[in-house]
Coordinates of C-alpha atoms in Angstrom, one line a residue:
X313 CA 153.3 78.3 128.3
X314 CA 150.5 74.8 126.8
X315 CA 153.8 73.0 125.9
X316 CA 153.8 70.5 128.5
X317 CA 150.1 69.8 126.9
X318 CA 150.2 66.9 124.6
X319 CA 148.4 67.3 121.7
X320 CA 145.8 64.9 122.6
X321 CA 144.4 66.9 125.7
X322 CA 144.1 70.3 123.8
X323 CA 142.1 69.3 120.7
X324 CA 140.1 68.7 123.8
X325 CA 140.3 71.8 125.3
X326 CA 138.4 73.5 123.3
X327 CA 135.3 70.7 123.2
X328 CA 135.3 71.1 127.0
X329 CA 134.2 75.3 126.7
X330 CA 132.0 74.6 124.5
X331 CA 130.6 71.8 126.8
X332 CA 130.7 73.8 129.9
X333 CA 129.0 77.0 127.6
X334 CA 125.8 74.8 126.9
X335 CA 125.1 73.7 130.4
X336 CA 125.5 77.1 132.2
X337 CA 123.1 78.4 129.0
X338 CA 120.6 75.6 130.2
X339 CA 121.1 76.0 133.7
X340 CA 120.3 79.8 132.4
X341 CA 117.9 78.8 130.6
X342 CA 116.0 76.3 133.2
X343 CA 116.3 80.0 135.9
X344 CA 114.8 81.9 133.8
X345 CA 112.5 79.7 132.9
X346 CA 111.6 79.1 135.8
X347 CA 110.7 82.8 136.6
X348 CA 109.0 82.8 134.0
X349 CA 106.6 80.2 134.8
X350 CA 106.9 78.9 138.6
X351 CA 103.5 76.7 138.6
X352 CA 105.5 73.3 140.2
X353 CA 107.5 75.6 143.0
X354 CA 103.0 77.1 144.0
X355 CA 102.9 73.1 144.1
X356 CA 104.9 72.4 146.3
X357 CA 104.5 75.8 148.3
X358 CA 101.5 74.3 149.2
X359 CA 102.8 71.7 151.1
X360 CA 105.0 73.9 153.5
X361 CA 103.7 76.1 156.5
X362 CA 101.4 74.4 158.6
X363 CA 102.6 75.1 161.7
X364 CA 101.2 77.8 160.7
X365 CA 97.8 77.2 159.6
X366 CA 97.3 76.1 163.6
X367 CA 98.8 78.8 165.6
X368 CA 96.9 81.2 162.6
X369 CA 92.9 78.8 163.1
X370 CA 93.6 78.5 167.1
X371 CA 93.7 82.6 167.5
X372 CA 90.7 83.2 165.1
X373 CA 88.8 79.3 166.1
X374 CA 85.3 80.3 167.7
X375 CA 82.4 81.9 165.5
X376 CA 81.1 78.9 163.2
X377 CA 83.4 81.3 160.2
X378 CA 86.5 81.5 161.4
X379 CA 88.5 83.3 158.2
X380 CA 91.8 82.2 157.8
X381 CA 93.3 82.7 154.4
X382 CA 93.9 80.0 151.7
X383 CA 97.8 78.9 151.3
X384 CA 100.5 77.3 151.2
X385 CA 100.2 75.3 153.5
X386 CA 96.5 74.2 153.9
X387 CA 98.0 70.5 152.3
X388 CA 100.3 69.7 155.2
X389 CA 98.2 71.0 157.6
X390 CA 95.8 68.4 157.3
X391 CA 97.7 65.6 157.6
X392 CA 99.2 66.3 160.8
X393 CA 95.3 67.2 162.8
X394 CA 94.4 63.9 161.0
X395 CA 97.1 63.2 163.1
X396 CA 96.5 64.5 165.9
X397 CA 93.1 63.7 166.4
X398 CA 93.4 60.4 165.8
X399 CA 96.1 60.5 168.7
X400 CA 95.7 63.2 171.0
X401 CA 92.2 63.7 170.2
X402 CA 92.7 68.1 169.9
X403 CA 92.7 70.3 167.4
X404 CA 94.4 73.6 169.0
X405 CA 98.3 73.5 169.2
X406 CA 99.9 73.6 173.0
X407 CA 99.8 76.4 174.1
X408 CA 103.2 78.5 172.2
X409 CA 103.9 80.8 175.9
X410 CA 104.5 79.3 179.2
X411 CA 102.5 80.8 181.6
X412 CA 102.1 79.3 185.8
X413 CA 97.8 80.1 188.0
X414 CA 97.7 81.0 191.3
X415 CA 94.1 81.4 193.1
X416 CA 94.8 83.2 196.1
X417 CA 91.3 81.7 198.0
X418 CA 92.8 78.2 197.6
X419 CA 96.6 78.3 198.2
X420 CA 97.0 76.3 194.9
X421 CA 98.4 76.7 191.6
X422 CA 99.4 75.4 188.2
X423 CA 101.3 75.4 185.4
X424 CA 98.9 77.0 182.0
X425 CA 98.2 74.7 179.6
X426 CA 95.2 76.9 177.8
X427 CA 96.3 78.0 174.2
X428 CA 93.9 81.2 175.3
X429 CA 95.6 82.0 178.8
X430 CA 99.3 82.0 176.8
X431 CA 98.0 84.5 174.0
X432 CA 96.4 85.9 177.3
X433 CA 99.9 87.0 179.0
X434 CA 101.4 87.4 175.8
X435 CA 99.6 89.9 174.9
X436 CA 99.5 91.6 177.6
X437 CA 102.5 92.2 178.9
X438 CA 104.3 95.3 177.4
X439 CA 107.2 97.2 179.1
X440 CA 107.7 98.8 182.4
X441 CA 109.7 101.8 184.2
X442 CA 112.7 102.0 184.6
X443 CA 113.8 100.0 188.2
X444 CA 111.1 98.6 188.7
X445 CA 110.6 95.3 189.4
X446 CA 108.0 94.3 189.7
X447 CA 104.4 95.9 188.6
X448 CA 100.8 93.4 189.6
X449 CA 98.1 94.6 187.4
X450 CA 94.1 94.3 188.7
X451 CA 91.3 93.0 186.7
X452 CA 88.0 93.0 187.1
X453 CA 85.8 91.3 184.7
X454 CA 83.2 92.9 183.4
X455 CA 80.7 90.5 181.4
X456 CA 80.8 86.0 180.1
X457 CA 79.9 87.8 176.7
X458 CA 80.9 85.5 173.2
X459 CA 84.7 87.2 172.0
X460 CA 84.5 90.3 170.3
X461 CA 85.0 90.5 166.3
X462 CA 88.1 92.6 165.8
X463 CA 90.5 93.7 162.5
X464 CA 92.8 90.8 162.3
X465 CA 88.6 88.6 162.2
X466 CA 88.0 91.2 159.4
X467 CA 90.9 91.4 158.1
X468 CA 91.0 87.7 157.1
X469 CA 87.2 88.5 154.6
X470 CA 88.8 91.1 153.5
X471 CA 92.1 88.9 152.0
X472 CA 89.2 85.5 150.4
X473 CA 88.0 88.8 148.4
X474 CA 90.5 89.8 147.4
X475 CA 92.0 86.3 146.3
X476 CA 88.6 85.4 144.9
X477 CA 89.2 89.0 143.3
X478 CA 92.9 88.5 142.1
X479 CA 91.9 84.9 140.5
X480 CA 88.9 86.1 137.8
X481 CA 92.6 88.6 136.0
X482 CA 93.0 85.1 134.2
X483 CA 88.9 84.6 133.8
X484 CA 88.2 87.8 132.2
X485 CA 92.0 88.7 130.7
X486 CA 92.7 85.4 128.8
X487 CA 89.6 83.5 129.5
X488 CA 91.3 80.7 132.1
X489 CA 88.6 79.8 134.5
X490 CA 90.9 77.6 136.9
X491 CA 92.4 79.6 139.3
X492 CA 88.8 81.0 140.3
X493 CA 87.8 77.5 139.9
X494 CA 90.3 76.4 142.5
X495 CA 91.3 79.4 144.8
X496 CA 87.0 79.3 145.5
X497 CA 88.0 75.7 146.7
X498 CA 90.3 76.3 148.6
X499 CA 88.2 78.8 150.6
X500 CA 85.4 76.9 150.7
X501 CA 88.3 74.0 152.2
X502 CA 89.4 76.4 155.0
X503 CA 86.4 78.1 156.0
X504 CA 84.6 74.8 156.8
X505 CA 88.1 73.6 158.7
X506 CA 88.1 75.9 160.6
X507 CA 83.6 75.1 161.5
X508 CA 84.8 72.6 163.1
X509 CA 82.4 72.3 166.6
X510 CA 85.8 71.2 168.4
X511 CA 87.5 74.1 168.1
X512 CA 84.9 76.2 169.9
X513 CA 85.0 73.4 172.8
X514 CA 88.4 72.5 173.2
X515 CA 89.3 76.4 172.9
X516 CA 86.8 77.9 175.8
X517 CA 87.0 74.5 177.5
X518 CA 85.3 75.3 180.4
X519 CA 82.8 76.1 183.8
X520 CA 81.4 79.4 183.1
X521 CA 80.9 80.7 186.7
X522 CA 77.4 82.1 186.8
X523 CA 76.2 79.0 186.0
X524 CA 77.6 77.9 189.8
X525 CA 77.1 81.1 191.5
X526 CA 80.2 82.4 192.3
X527 CA 83.1 83.9 192.0
X528 CA 86.9 83.2 191.7
X529 CA 90.3 84.9 191.7
X530 CA 93.6 84.0 189.8
X531 CA 97.1 85.0 188.9
X532 CA 98.7 85.1 185.7
X533 CA 102.9 85.2 185.7
X534 CA 105.1 83.8 183.5
X535 CA 106.9 82.7 186.9
X536 CA 110.8 84.1 188.7
X537 CA 112.2 86.2 186.9
X538 CA 108.9 88.1 185.1
X539 CA 108.1 91.2 185.6
X540 CA 104.6 90.9 185.1
X541 CA 101.7 89.5 187.9
X542 CA 98.0 89.4 186.2
X543 CA 95.4 89.1 189.0
X544 CA 92.3 88.9 187.0
X545 CA 88.6 88.9 189.6
X546 CA 85.6 87.9 188.2
X547 CA 82.4 88.0 190.7
X548 CA 80.5 85.5 188.4
X549 CA 80.5 87.3 185.2
X550 CA 82.6 84.5 183.0
X551 CA 84.8 81.3 182.2
X552 CA 86.3 79.7 185.1
X553 CA 89.9 80.5 184.5
X554 CA 91.7 78.0 186.5
X555 CA 89.5 75.2 184.7
X556 CA 90.5 76.8 181.4
X557 CA 93.9 76.3 182.3
X558 CA 93.8 72.6 183.2
X559 CA 93.5 71.7 179.3
X560 CA 92.0 69.0 179.5
X561 CA 92.1 67.0 176.9
X562 CA 88.9 66.6 173.9
X563 CA 89.6 62.6 175.1
X564 CA 88.0 63.3 178.7
X565 CA 85.5 65.7 178.3
X566 CA 81.8 63.3 178.8
X567 CA 78.8 63.9 175.8
X568 CA 75.6 63.3 175.5
X569 CA 75.1 59.8 174.3
X570 CA 74.9 59.4 171.0
X571 CA 74.5 57.5 168.6
X572 CA 78.5 58.8 166.8
X573 CA 80.4 60.3 169.5
X574 CA 82.5 64.3 168.4
X575 CA 85.9 63.2 168.8
X576 CA 84.8 60.3 166.2
X577 CA 82.1 62.4 163.9
X578 CA 85.8 65.3 164.0
X579 CA 87.9 62.2 163.0
X580 CA 85.2 61.4 160.2
X581 CA 85.4 64.9 159.0
X582 CA 89.8 65.7 159.7
X583 CA 89.3 63.0 157.5
X584 CA 87.5 63.6 154.7
X585 CA 88.7 66.6 154.5
X586 CA 92.1 65.5 154.1
X587 CA 91.5 63.4 150.9
X588 CA 90.0 67.0 150.0
X589 CA 92.6 68.8 150.0
X590 CA 94.5 65.9 148.4
X591 CA 92.1 66.0 145.6
X592 CA 93.3 69.9 145.6
X593 CA 97.0 69.4 145.3
X594 CA 96.9 67.0 142.9
X595 CA 94.2 69.6 140.6
X596 CA 96.5 72.6 142.3
X597 CA 99.9 70.0 139.7
X598 CA 97.2 70.5 135.8
X599 CA 98.2 74.1 136.7
X600 CA 100.2 75.5 134.1
X601 CA 98.9 78.6 133.4
X602 CA 99.2 82.1 134.5
X603 CA 101.6 80.2 137.4
X604 CA 102.3 84.8 138.9
X605 CA 98.2 84.7 139.4
X606 CA 98.6 81.1 141.7
X607 CA 102.0 81.9 143.4
X608 CA 99.9 86.4 144.1
X609 CA 97.0 84.5 145.7
X610 CA 98.7 81.9 148.5
X611 CA 101.7 84.4 148.9
X612 CA 99.0 87.3 150.1
X613 CA 97.3 83.8 151.7
X614 CA 100.4 83.3 153.5
X615 CA 101.1 86.6 154.6
X616 CA 98.1 87.6 156.0
X617 CA 98.0 84.1 158.0
X618 CA 101.6 85.0 159.6
X619 CA 100.5 88.3 160.3
X620 CA 97.2 86.9 162.3
X621 CA 99.8 83.7 163.6
X622 CA 101.5 86.0 166.1
X623 CA 99.4 89.3 166.3
X624 CA 98.7 90.8 169.5
X625 CA 95.0 91.0 170.8
X626 CA 92.6 92.5 172.9
X627 CA 91.3 89.7 175.5
X628 CA 88.4 90.6 174.6
X629 CA 88.7 89.1 171.3
X630 CA 89.1 85.3 173.2
X631 CA 86.1 85.9 175.1
X632 CA 87.2 87.3 178.2
X633 CA 85.9 90.8 179.0
X634 CA 88.7 92.8 181.8
X635 CA 88.8 96.3 181.8
X636 CA 92.9 97.3 184.0
X637 CA 91.0 98.5 188.1
X638 CA 94.2 98.9 190.4
X639 CA 98.5 98.9 190.4
X640 CA 100.7 97.7 192.4
X641 CA 103.9 98.4 190.1
X642 CA 107.7 98.4 193.1
X643 CA 110.5 98.5 192.9
X644 CA 111.9 96.0 194.9
X645 CA 109.5 92.5 193.7
X646 CA 109.6 92.0 197.4
X647 CA 107.8 95.2 198.3
X648 CA 105.5 95.0 195.9
X649 CA 104.0 90.9 197.3
X650 CA 103.6 93.1 200.7
X651 CA 102.2 96.4 199.2
X652 CA 99.4 92.9 197.1
X653 CA 98.9 91.7 200.2
X654 CA 98.0 94.5 202.8
X655 CA 95.2 95.1 199.5
X656 CA 94.4 92.1 198.0
X657 CA 95.3 89.4 201.4
X658 CA 96.3 86.1 200.6
X659 CA 97.2 87.7 196.6
X660 CA 101.2 88.2 198.3
X661 CA 101.6 84.3 200.2
X662 CA 100.4 82.6 197.6
X663 CA 103.0 84.5 195.3
X664 CA 105.8 84.4 197.9
X665 CA 107.2 80.9 197.3
X666 CA 107.8 81.1 193.5
X667 CA 109.6 84.1 193.5
X668 CA 111.1 83.8 197.4
X669 CA 111.8 80.2 198.3
X670 CA 110.4 80.6 202.1
X671 CA 114.5 78.5 203.2
X672 CA 116.4 82.6 201.4
X673 CA 114.0 84.9 203.2
X674 CA 115.5 87.6 205.8
X675 CA 114.8 86.8 209.5
X676 CA 112.6 90.6 209.8
X677 CA 111.3 88.9 205.9
X678 CA 109.8 86.0 208.0
X679 CA 108.1 88.0 211.1
X680 CA 106.6 89.9 208.5
X681 CA 105.1 87.2 206.3
X682 CA 103.8 85.8 209.8
X683 CA 101.8 88.6 211.2
X684 CA 104.9 90.9 213.1
X685 CA 105.1 93.3 210.6
X686 CA 105.9 96.6 212.7
X687 CA 109.8 95.4 212.9
X688 CA 110.6 95.7 208.5
X689 CA 107.8 98.3 208.2
X690 CA 109.9 99.8 210.1
X691 CA 112.9 100.1 208.4
X692 CA 111.1 99.8 205.2
X693 CA 112.6 103.7 203.0
X694 CA 109.6 106.7 203.0
X695 CA 109.5 106.1 199.3
X696 CA 108.8 103.2 199.2
X697 CA 105.0 103.6 201.3
X698 CA 102.6 104.2 198.0
X699 CA 98.8 104.9 199.2
X700 CA 96.4 102.7 198.0
X701 CA 94.3 104.1 195.0
X702 CA 90.7 105.4 196.5
X703 CA 89.5 105.0 192.8
X704 CA 86.2 102.9 193.0
X705 CA 86.5 100.2 190.9
X706 CA 89.4 100.4 193.1
X707 CA 87.5 100.0 195.3
X708 CA 85.5 97.5 193.9
X709 CA 88.1 95.2 192.6
X710 CA 89.6 94.6 196.4
X711 CA 85.6 95.3 197.8
X712 CA 84.8 91.5 195.3
X713 CA 88.4 90.1 196.2
X714 CA 87.1 90.0 199.3
X715 CA 84.5 88.1 199.4
X716 CA 85.9 85.7 196.3
X717 CA 88.6 85.4 199.1
X718 CA 86.2 85.9 202.3
X719 CA 89.5 87.6 203.9
X720 CA 89.1 91.6 204.1
X721 CA 92.0 93.7 203.1
X722 CA 95.1 94.9 205.7
X723 CA 95.4 97.6 207.3
X724 CA 98.2 100.2 205.0
X725 CA 101.0 101.3 207.0
X726 CA 100.7 103.5 209.5
X727 CA 102.9 107.0 207.3
X728 CA 102.2 106.1 204.3
X729 CA 104.0 109.4 201.7
X730 CA 102.5 109.5 199.3
X731 CA 105.8 109.8 196.2
X732 CA 105.6 111.0 192.6
X733 CA 103.8 108.9 189.6
X734 CA 107.3 108.1 188.2
X735 CA 107.5 105.9 191.1
X736 CA 104.9 104.2 190.8
X737 CA 104.0 103.7 187.3
X738 CA 100.7 102.4 186.1
X739 CA 101.5 99.4 183.8
X740 CA 102.6 100.9 180.0
X741 CA 99.8 98.2 178.4
X742 CA 96.7 100.2 179.3
X743 CA 95.6 100.2 175.3
X744 CA 93.3 96.3 175.7
X745 CA 90.5 98.1 178.6

């Protein structure tokens, strides 16, 4: 079959086969060597995943100690932060969930620029009963205390202790203390990064309503097409959420007169930390013994940070202490806004343009919103008329709302019908309160 091959080419075949065999053996050996001692891989992993670190820090920032575990990605994050702080002056990432804020008292709406409010709405949203067109949940602020420490906060310290425990194993078994030294150094750098004072100032950049002696009502929603609206009634106990939503740049914040500004101090601190992380990376590359312990330590921290960056948390963990007191759930969005307007005057009106542009309202709908409600209410199906909630909490919320917006609740339709709970279900996501 090989009669067409010249003698010269035929003689070269054994050498080519031998060469390919050697190359195949070299590749196999390289793969085997990498899995036996992945020291180079661990070094590469250290410079990826900085965006996860940023979101994890934003989630837990606020307390003096922020337990974001040592993991792969910290070096990349340190230099990205240095660039950000030298530019717009921000440590916090922009909100990753689009939210709009409405003020029923003033009729003003604005796009949210706060990480806290974006995550608040994302975490409070939940599944609704089939057929529900809109659900307006009314929440009352109970206090203005600091953020509470939840499971995810304490888990960070547990992971750090576990990392130190893993790092002691090669020291005990083989006398290799370098991994313990590097792990402890990395954890210290993580804690120093999270303890920068600007984290708290930037995350909770809002005036306190208690210091101003006034209350405020805001409605939060993703916007047209969303089935959730979260109304927060604050009699004057917590933060001004409208202030918080503005997301004022640290560059515009008025600071006490000092010889060095907060921004300059943060820039200097971030520069020093970036330099220390670079020293850490160079030192890390010198570790070529027991590399699987290094991978396990960094991998456990990365798993923790990924979970923290995306996990749903209670509102109190972000310093917003609220409880659910009332819920208006309707199959038709227009009916939900109308019923909200009856119990909480101004609320349905401020949301109307978002969900129903006034140019597209029907004639009887326009009359209803102008005050002539009888024609629309008389034609409305009886099954859609629901009695308002008369619980003590709901009554308190309506009273506080009326005081803040300076408008009394309207009279309910003349012949409301009580419908089954399945037609007007409470907000499904009540586990937060």
